[in-house]
């Protein structure tokens, strides 16, 4: 047989196996695998100035630049979870979640930003929520910082001021003191790239600073050190009695190459956007990736800066950061192709992180898209990313802390069902191939204020009616599908839910 024919035969067999794997079989999860769903304080709580809470940088943006957020929306009321925590816990029970990931609002707990004054009403809100969850065996996974910095601290430089390492650690200590008896899973910081590049290097997130190539790199160093210092405080002072886990959530999109000559460019794109945060923590020797250090230094010198715009980590700082996370908390949404050639030179402002990296990205037309999401559904990218993390960092335990897809309003969210099913399937492939993945969290349990995207980007398993004073929550089709996965601990390709009414199962 000519080789082409045998190759063709091999492909036929392979694709039949693939379809057997994905379409006929029900796939089981490992026995101790756990499922959750996530939200964040500013996106759902509302009560922006209730009972002593002060302004965060997101309140400040919404109030001083009222149309920065889509449709001129703000988070003043949002999903009103500040008043509806009992309904939120009921949703967790309807879904049968093992855990719920939510965040604490720093200015709700510490109105001055500092621990000189603790706002009892804010503390009470979180105690009520946690106690209600524990009553039904739903474990709290608590993000200490999910982007709502006290505005006062921003006025002193926010994440570019190295003193924030102490400010943040003081706040984290208050959280351990207040809730550590009941909370056994802590996430220090959510998505450093979105804090630093989106917020300080661009105008995509509060504080909309847009000082790229400088402020984003200062922020990167301070976020890493703040995270690491809080980790060590917990590890040394609280873990011995409280016995919990503490880790960081890093947002990593996957940058791939379509043509071999762009392999290095794709590698650099992964390094500049997420490994800049994960290498210092999870790699064997710590520190920023060498590609980032070298490129930023060379560009800086060329541009007339006396030293690299990327601050150095001292040997002591490298040691402090290295190993400072019990899990690799991973938020993942999308995959892109990357290229770097003459056409990219001079494309970006100078200096800037984009110019330092100097790549362009694109997605293939033929990749499946969604109803509104400009980004495509590429589950193979998720598999490759998980495999890269396994190979980079000697197979660390991974917790998927976010994964999800936006749709328009409406309860028939087939795009989200497709996305979640395919991505969970890709995750199971990675587990089969040796990745140590412990749990999966959908973003998001319900619709919320999607930052500058406002209320028009819906990520919720539950739809929230933002027009109704009750902020009514209604399960979408994806809620029924996810509930079935959690209940049966398997992925059933053929499951078609009866979406009439969602009930609370025994045991929850
Ligand atoms: C953000 O900064 C870049 C330069 O780095 C500039 O080209 C752009 O216009 C700025 N955007 C805004 C909205 O200020
Ligand atoms: C650069 O690469 C892109 C993507 O492969 C291609 O479309 C473009 O024509 C190339 N430009 C140059 C100047 O080589
Ligand atoms: C935009 O704002 C208007 C007026 O408040 C509201 O009626 C409409 O539902 C909003 N649309 C979205 C997508 O939030």
XYZ file of C-alpha atoms and ligand atoms in Angstrom:
550
model
C 0.000 0.000 0.000
C 1.388 3.406 -0.900
C 2.148 5.420 2.213
C -0.536 7.973 1.418
C -3.140 5.248 1.644
C -2.007 3.865 4.959
C -1.825 7.376 6.307
C -5.344 7.984 5.087
C -6.473 4.787 6.791
C -4.815 5.863 9.999
C -6.617 9.188 9.861
C -9.943 7.483 9.284
C -9.418 5.209 12.286
C -8.244 8.109 14.403
C -11.185 10.279 13.583
C -13.558 7.389 14.289
C -11.898 6.931 17.675
C -12.163 10.644 18.300
C -15.847 10.663 17.533
C -16.403 7.592 19.680
C -14.668 9.374 22.487
C -16.625 12.567 22.155
C -20.003 11.507 20.866
C -20.958 8.048 22.060
C -19.274 7.499 25.361
C -20.187 9.071 28.611
C -16.964 10.262 30.166
C -16.447 9.854 33.901
C -14.573 12.345 36.085
C -12.010 11.222 38.652
C -13.746 10.276 41.933
C -12.584 13.234 43.976
C -13.028 15.801 41.205
C -14.957 18.888 42.344
C -17.250 21.396 40.661
C -18.057 25.011 41.411
C -19.157 28.337 39.978
C -17.758 31.823 40.473
C -18.647 35.504 40.841
C -16.884 38.650 42.081
C -17.951 41.323 44.569
C -18.199 44.432 42.390
C -19.976 42.514 39.641
C -22.879 41.244 41.751
C -23.102 42.833 45.204
C -24.413 46.331 44.616
C -24.800 48.191 47.928
C -21.908 50.324 46.720
C -22.155 52.739 49.674
C -24.306 50.638 52.026
C -23.601 50.514 55.766
C -20.209 52.214 55.708
C -18.673 50.866 52.494
C -16.477 53.386 50.695
C -15.619 53.916 47.049
C -13.550 51.408 45.088
C -11.682 52.200 41.862
C -14.604 50.663 39.937
C -17.171 52.830 41.757
C -14.930 55.768 40.950
C -14.729 54.982 37.231
C -18.482 54.331 37.012
C -19.302 57.603 38.795
C -16.732 59.936 37.259
C -16.767 58.528 33.705
C -20.382 57.403 33.552
C -20.206 56.073 30.012
C -16.904 54.234 30.326
C -19.017 51.149 31.067
C -21.230 49.887 28.228
C -24.686 51.510 28.147
C -23.463 53.953 30.844
C -24.138 51.228 33.440
C -22.619 50.990 36.922
C -22.405 48.472 39.768
C -24.400 50.522 42.296
C -27.053 47.796 42.527
C -25.810 45.125 40.056
C -27.432 41.769 40.935
C -28.092 43.126 44.466
C -26.417 40.134 46.101
C -25.706 42.340 49.120
C -29.400 41.855 49.908
C -30.031 38.510 48.173
C -27.409 36.137 49.570
C -30.086 33.581 50.560
C -31.314 33.320 46.984
C -27.706 32.999 45.798
C -27.156 30.047 48.130
C -30.410 28.521 46.918
C -28.973 28.668 43.372
C -25.838 26.863 44.557
C -28.096 24.136 45.972
C -30.127 23.933 42.769
C -26.910 23.435 40.816
C -25.595 20.994 43.424
C -22.243 22.813 43.601
C -19.420 21.463 45.739
C -18.121 24.998 46.233
C -18.803 28.612 45.352
C -16.049 31.062 44.496
C -16.794 34.686 45.454
C -14.676 37.688 46.400
C -14.445 40.031 49.359
C -14.759 43.751 48.731
C -11.761 45.467 50.337
C -13.552 48.843 50.889
C -16.609 47.050 52.346
C -14.446 45.471 55.043
C -11.850 48.240 55.459
C -13.438 51.609 54.577
C -10.139 53.490 54.968
C -8.248 50.823 53.041
C -6.301 50.124 56.245
C -7.061 47.873 59.217
C -7.507 50.806 61.608
C -11.278 50.514 61.189
C -13.227 47.347 60.440
C -16.742 47.774 59.054
C -18.841 45.370 61.122
C -21.830 45.510 58.744
C -19.636 44.425 55.833
C -18.163 41.595 57.886
C -21.688 40.538 58.861
C -22.702 40.288 55.202
C -19.870 37.876 54.432
C -20.516 35.870 57.608
C -24.190 35.535 56.659
C -23.250 34.331 53.173
C -20.605 31.881 54.419
C -22.826 30.518 57.207
C -25.727 29.982 54.806
C -23.401 28.087 52.436
C -21.913 25.935 55.187
C -25.416 25.012 56.381
C -25.771 23.148 53.068
C -22.225 21.833 52.808
C -21.190 24.228 50.075
C -17.578 25.131 50.502
C -16.525 28.786 50.271
C -13.579 29.531 47.962
C -12.743 33.140 48.701
C -10.882 35.572 46.466
C -9.277 38.235 48.625
C -8.695 40.707 45.785
C -10.837 40.755 42.651
C -10.056 44.275 41.355
C -12.091 46.607 43.620
C -9.209 48.499 45.224
C -10.164 51.245 47.713
C -10.038 54.504 45.712
C -7.963 56.156 48.481
C -5.184 53.655 47.883
C -5.351 54.339 44.147
C -4.795 58.016 44.868
C -1.518 56.959 46.471
C -0.476 55.036 43.370
C -2.384 51.798 43.852
C -0.525 48.780 42.501
C 2.422 50.884 41.271
C 3.319 51.932 44.837
C 5.516 49.261 46.485
C 3.831 50.036 49.835
C 0.800 48.197 48.475
C 2.630 44.994 49.341
C 2.065 45.900 53.018
C -1.414 47.387 52.486
C -2.572 44.234 50.751
C -0.956 41.897 53.268
C -2.565 43.795 56.172
C -5.942 43.388 54.466
C -5.351 39.678 53.770
C -4.448 39.181 57.447
C -7.780 40.761 58.459
C -9.550 38.313 56.124
C -7.699 35.311 57.659
C -8.532 36.565 61.181
C -12.203 37.204 60.425
C -13.088 34.222 58.257
C -10.238 31.715 58.499
C -12.090 29.417 60.898
C -14.687 28.803 58.185
C -12.845 29.431 54.911
C -10.341 26.761 53.880
C -9.587 27.895 50.332
C -8.118 31.329 49.699
C -7.306 32.933 46.364
C -4.922 35.820 46.966
C -5.331 37.760 43.726
C -7.473 37.289 40.643
C -5.794 37.719 37.238
C -2.667 39.840 37.652
C -2.480 40.539 33.893
C -5.954 42.081 33.963
C -5.024 44.178 36.998
C -1.708 45.361 35.600
C -1.919 45.485 31.827
C -5.659 46.141 31.432
C -5.802 48.627 34.326
C -2.400 50.362 34.436
C -1.021 49.643 30.969
C -4.280 50.231 29.128
C -7.738 51.701 29.618
C -9.682 48.455 29.613
C -10.082 48.245 33.409
C -10.076 50.636 36.357
C -8.069 52.751 37.033
C -7.851 53.234 33.199
C -4.299 54.527 33.608
C -3.014 53.673 30.111
C 0.700 53.985 30.931
C 1.923 50.931 29.084
C 5.441 49.542 29.123
C 6.067 51.155 32.521
C 3.139 51.146 34.986
C 2.052 47.636 33.963
C 5.548 46.269 34.750
C 5.788 48.060 38.120
C 2.363 46.641 38.957
C 3.474 43.130 37.943
C 6.314 43.129 40.454
C 4.152 44.542 43.264
C 1.252 42.145 42.657
C 3.624 39.172 42.742
C 5.248 40.338 45.972
C 1.911 41.192 47.613
C 0.563 37.753 46.697
C 3.717 36.038 47.978
C 3.821 37.968 51.236
C 0.181 37.117 52.006
C 0.944 33.494 51.141
C 3.777 33.380 53.668
C 1.715 35.110 56.368
C -0.987 32.475 55.908
C 1.475 29.621 55.645
C 3.435 30.569 58.744
C 0.875 32.192 61.035
C -2.572 30.847 60.088
C -2.180 27.528 58.331
C -0.910 25.702 61.439
C -4.299 26.314 63.149
C -6.670 26.927 60.252
C -5.341 24.237 57.939
C -6.498 25.673 54.594
C -4.986 26.195 51.152
C -3.954 29.433 49.464
C -3.194 30.122 45.829
C -3.318 32.636 42.992
C -5.634 32.713 39.928
C -3.806 33.487 36.701
C -5.646 34.256 33.486
C -3.978 32.497 30.578
C -5.234 32.643 27.011
C -3.403 30.258 24.707
C -1.183 31.703 21.983
C -0.455 29.211 19.234
C 1.222 29.368 15.827
C -0.160 28.331 12.481
C 3.228 28.501 10.726
C 6.419 27.057 12.178
C 8.396 30.265 11.730
C 6.192 31.888 14.377
C 6.882 29.325 17.104
C 9.104 31.761 19.043
C 6.583 34.558 18.630
C 3.850 32.354 20.116
C 6.163 31.376 22.974
C 6.883 35.059 23.661
C 3.164 35.889 23.604
C 2.487 33.254 26.268
C 5.447 34.562 28.269
C 4.445 38.252 28.128
C 0.754 37.737 28.919
C 0.701 35.051 31.606
C 4.045 33.299 32.223
C 5.362 36.689 33.403
C 3.190 35.940 36.472
C 3.413 32.154 36.625
C 7.169 31.642 36.035
C 8.167 33.588 39.165
C 5.824 31.408 41.262
C 5.845 27.964 39.642
C 9.117 27.544 37.715
C 12.096 25.750 39.201
C 14.321 28.813 39.446
C 11.685 31.532 39.757
C 12.014 35.059 38.288
C 10.377 36.541 35.176
C 10.743 34.532 31.942
C 14.092 35.288 30.302
C 12.398 36.210 26.992
C 10.517 39.019 28.767
C 13.592 40.255 30.643
C 15.721 40.253 27.477
C 13.223 41.862 25.120
C 12.169 44.643 27.503
C 15.773 45.404 28.429
C 16.975 45.578 24.814
C 14.046 47.792 23.774
C 14.457 50.049 26.820
C 18.149 50.685 26.134
C 17.428 51.312 22.414
C 14.768 53.829 23.449
C 17.141 55.773 25.714
C 16.042 54.506 29.115
C 18.967 54.113 31.526
C 17.715 50.670 32.611
C 15.036 48.140 31.752
C 11.464 49.344 32.186
C 10.791 45.911 33.704
C 11.948 46.162 37.330
C 14.363 43.489 38.469
C 13.511 40.960 41.121
C 16.328 40.677 43.663
C 17.518 37.197 44.673
C 15.583 37.574 47.952
C 12.423 38.613 46.117
C 12.790 35.689 43.725
C 13.001 33.311 46.703
C 9.975 34.919 48.386
C 7.821 34.473 45.301
C 9.034 31.053 44.154
C 6.751 28.237 45.344
C 4.219 30.621 46.924
C 1.021 28.925 45.707
C -0.573 25.617 46.708
C -2.319 25.291 43.322
C -2.087 26.772 39.865
C -5.441 28.599 39.763
C -6.220 28.917 36.055
C -8.733 31.191 34.336
C -9.007 30.405 30.636
C -11.277 31.594 27.837
C -9.665 31.814 24.373
C -6.994 30.755 21.887
C -5.237 32.932 19.311
C -2.705 32.450 16.533
C 0.348 34.657 16.551
C 2.756 36.001 13.928
C 5.740 38.311 13.952
C 7.190 39.773 10.764
C 8.005 43.140 9.155
C 4.345 44.151 9.167
C 4.290 44.189 12.986
C 7.290 46.538 13.379
C 6.064 49.954 14.473
C 2.480 48.774 14.749
C 2.185 49.663 18.442
C 2.877 52.823 20.479
C 6.409 53.059 21.771
C 7.219 52.258 24.498
C 4.487 49.760 25.251
C 4.131 46.167 26.316
C 2.698 45.405 22.885
C 5.755 46.917 21.220
C 8.060 44.988 23.572
C 6.315 41.756 22.593
C 5.860 42.778 18.955
C 3.416 40.178 17.673
C 0.033 40.317 15.965
C -2.792 37.900 16.768
C -5.698 36.474 14.804
C -8.289 33.708 14.849
C -9.346 31.472 11.970
C -12.597 32.288 10.212
C -13.551 28.619 10.219
C -13.251 28.229 13.999
C -16.694 28.059 15.535
C -17.927 31.329 17.016
C -20.822 32.235 19.272
C -23.872 34.451 19.040
C -22.178 37.658 20.209
C -18.752 36.705 21.334
C -16.118 37.969 18.934
C -13.854 35.217 20.189
C -14.067 31.661 18.922
C -14.550 28.285 20.574
C -11.212 26.413 20.455
C -11.181 23.561 22.999
C -7.915 22.153 21.585
C -6.215 25.358 22.789
C -7.376 24.622 26.336
C -5.874 21.128 26.076
C -2.584 22.518 24.765
C -2.473 25.165 27.488
C -3.032 22.585 30.237
C -0.311 20.434 28.707
C 2.073 23.391 28.524
C 1.474 24.158 32.205
C 2.117 20.506 33.058
C 5.384 20.529 31.112
C 6.573 23.996 32.198
C 6.078 23.460 35.913
C 6.476 19.753 36.589
C 2.772 18.980 36.660
C 1.487 21.278 39.410
C -1.992 20.636 40.873
C -4.365 22.838 38.837
C -7.702 24.292 39.834
C -9.691 25.745 36.958
C -10.931 28.875 38.724
C -12.759 30.309 35.685
C -13.982 29.105 32.294
C -17.090 30.250 30.454
C -18.677 31.984 27.503
C -20.800 35.079 26.898
C -24.177 35.104 25.184
C -26.962 37.620 24.749
C -29.889 37.653 27.138
C -32.259 34.703 26.862
C -32.610 31.303 28.467
C -31.701 29.144 25.442
C -27.951 29.504 25.641
C -26.852 26.751 23.273
C -23.527 28.481 22.556
C -22.632 28.348 26.230
C -23.695 24.697 26.452
C -21.484 23.891 23.449
C -18.533 25.838 24.828
C -18.694 24.386 28.337
C -19.210 20.827 27.087
C -16.310 21.011 24.624
C -13.950 22.685 27.097
C -14.739 20.207 29.865
C -14.158 17.439 27.318
C -10.744 18.924 26.443
C -9.945 19.142 30.151
C -10.790 15.438 30.529
C -8.389 14.699 27.643
C -5.674 16.581 29.542
C -6.459 14.621 32.717
C -6.281 11.334 30.758
C -2.879 12.438 29.499
C -1.548 13.081 32.987
C -2.420 16.682 33.931
C -3.172 16.985 37.646
C -6.448 18.931 37.459
C -8.479 18.902 40.665
C -11.597 20.960 40.022
C -13.545 23.049 37.523
C -15.299 26.374 38.066
C -17.773 27.953 35.640
C -17.631 31.687 35.122
C -20.232 32.675 36.055
C -22.955 31.416 38.360
C -25.181 34.295 37.225
C -25.144 37.368 35.017
C -23.243 40.290 36.443
C -21.650 43.591 35.556
C -18.997 42.402 33.092
C -16.650 45.329 33.842
C -16.567 47.744 30.897
C -18.793 45.270 29.002
C -21.630 46.219 31.362
C -24.785 44.108 31.510
C -24.923 43.244 27.812
C -22.357 40.427 28.025
C -24.112 37.579 29.818
C -21.910 34.824 31.264
C -24.441 33.417 33.730
C -25.736 29.893 34.134
C -28.591 31.922 35.611
C -30.042 34.937 33.886
C -30.552 37.991 36.089
C -33.343 40.409 35.231
C -31.563 43.703 35.876
C -34.770 45.644 35.144
C -36.743 44.045 37.975
C -36.364 45.431 41.498
C -36.074 41.824 42.747
C -33.245 41.110 40.307
C -34.993 37.820 39.508
C -32.627 34.920 38.772
C -33.754 32.223 36.280
C -31.816 29.104 35.240
C -30.703 28.910 31.619
C -30.374 25.658 29.674
C -26.683 25.604 30.624
C -27.654 25.537 34.321
C -29.531 22.268 33.742
C -26.670 20.803 31.727
C -24.074 21.769 34.345
C -26.299 20.448 37.150
C -26.434 17.083 35.360
C -22.636 16.982 35.030
C -22.199 17.780 38.725
C -24.871 15.271 39.799
C -23.720 12.351 37.658
C -19.993 13.169 37.702
C -19.898 12.420 33.998
C -20.063 14.223 30.695
C -22.939 12.876 28.601
C -22.818 14.139 25.052
C -26.476 13.304 24.401
C -28.059 14.811 27.494
C -31.037 17.027 26.663
C -32.436 18.650 29.782
C -36.054 19.151 30.628
C -35.863 22.846 31.454
C -39.258 23.333 33.103
C -38.231 23.644 36.695
C -34.987 23.284 38.594
C -35.168 21.493 41.903
C -32.899 21.067 44.880
C -31.691 17.477 45.147
C -31.468 15.545 48.396
C -28.197 16.073 50.166
C -27.994 19.740 49.244
C -3.376 55.286 25.502
O -1.992 55.424 25.330
C -1.539 55.270 23.978
C -0.057 55.467 23.964
O 0.588 54.487 24.669
C -2.207 56.283 23.078
O -1.841 56.029 21.740
C -3.722 56.191 23.229
O -4.335 57.222 22.498
C -4.106 56.326 24.692
N -5.542 56.166 24.818
C -6.298 56.988 25.541
C -7.769 56.743 25.489
O -5.829 57.882 26.205
C 3.167 38.777 7.953
O 2.446 37.585 8.293
C 1.049 37.655 8.064
C 0.396 36.385 8.621
O 1.063 35.260 8.184
C 0.787 37.871 6.589
O -0.602 38.000 6.355
C 1.507 39.139 6.111
O 1.367 39.284 4.718
C 2.995 39.099 6.469
N 3.582 40.397 6.168
C 4.850 40.548 5.746
C 5.281 41.942 5.453
O 5.602 39.602 5.621
C -29.346 50.030 28.653
O -29.924 51.021 29.470
C -31.335 51.200 29.305
C -31.763 52.369 30.171
O -31.332 52.223 31.490
C -32.059 49.903 29.667
O -33.455 50.040 29.437
C -31.494 48.780 28.812
O -32.077 47.557 29.196
C -29.990 48.696 28.964
N -29.452 47.664 28.120
C -28.533 46.810 28.531
C -28.081 45.819 27.520
O -28.056 46.830 29.646
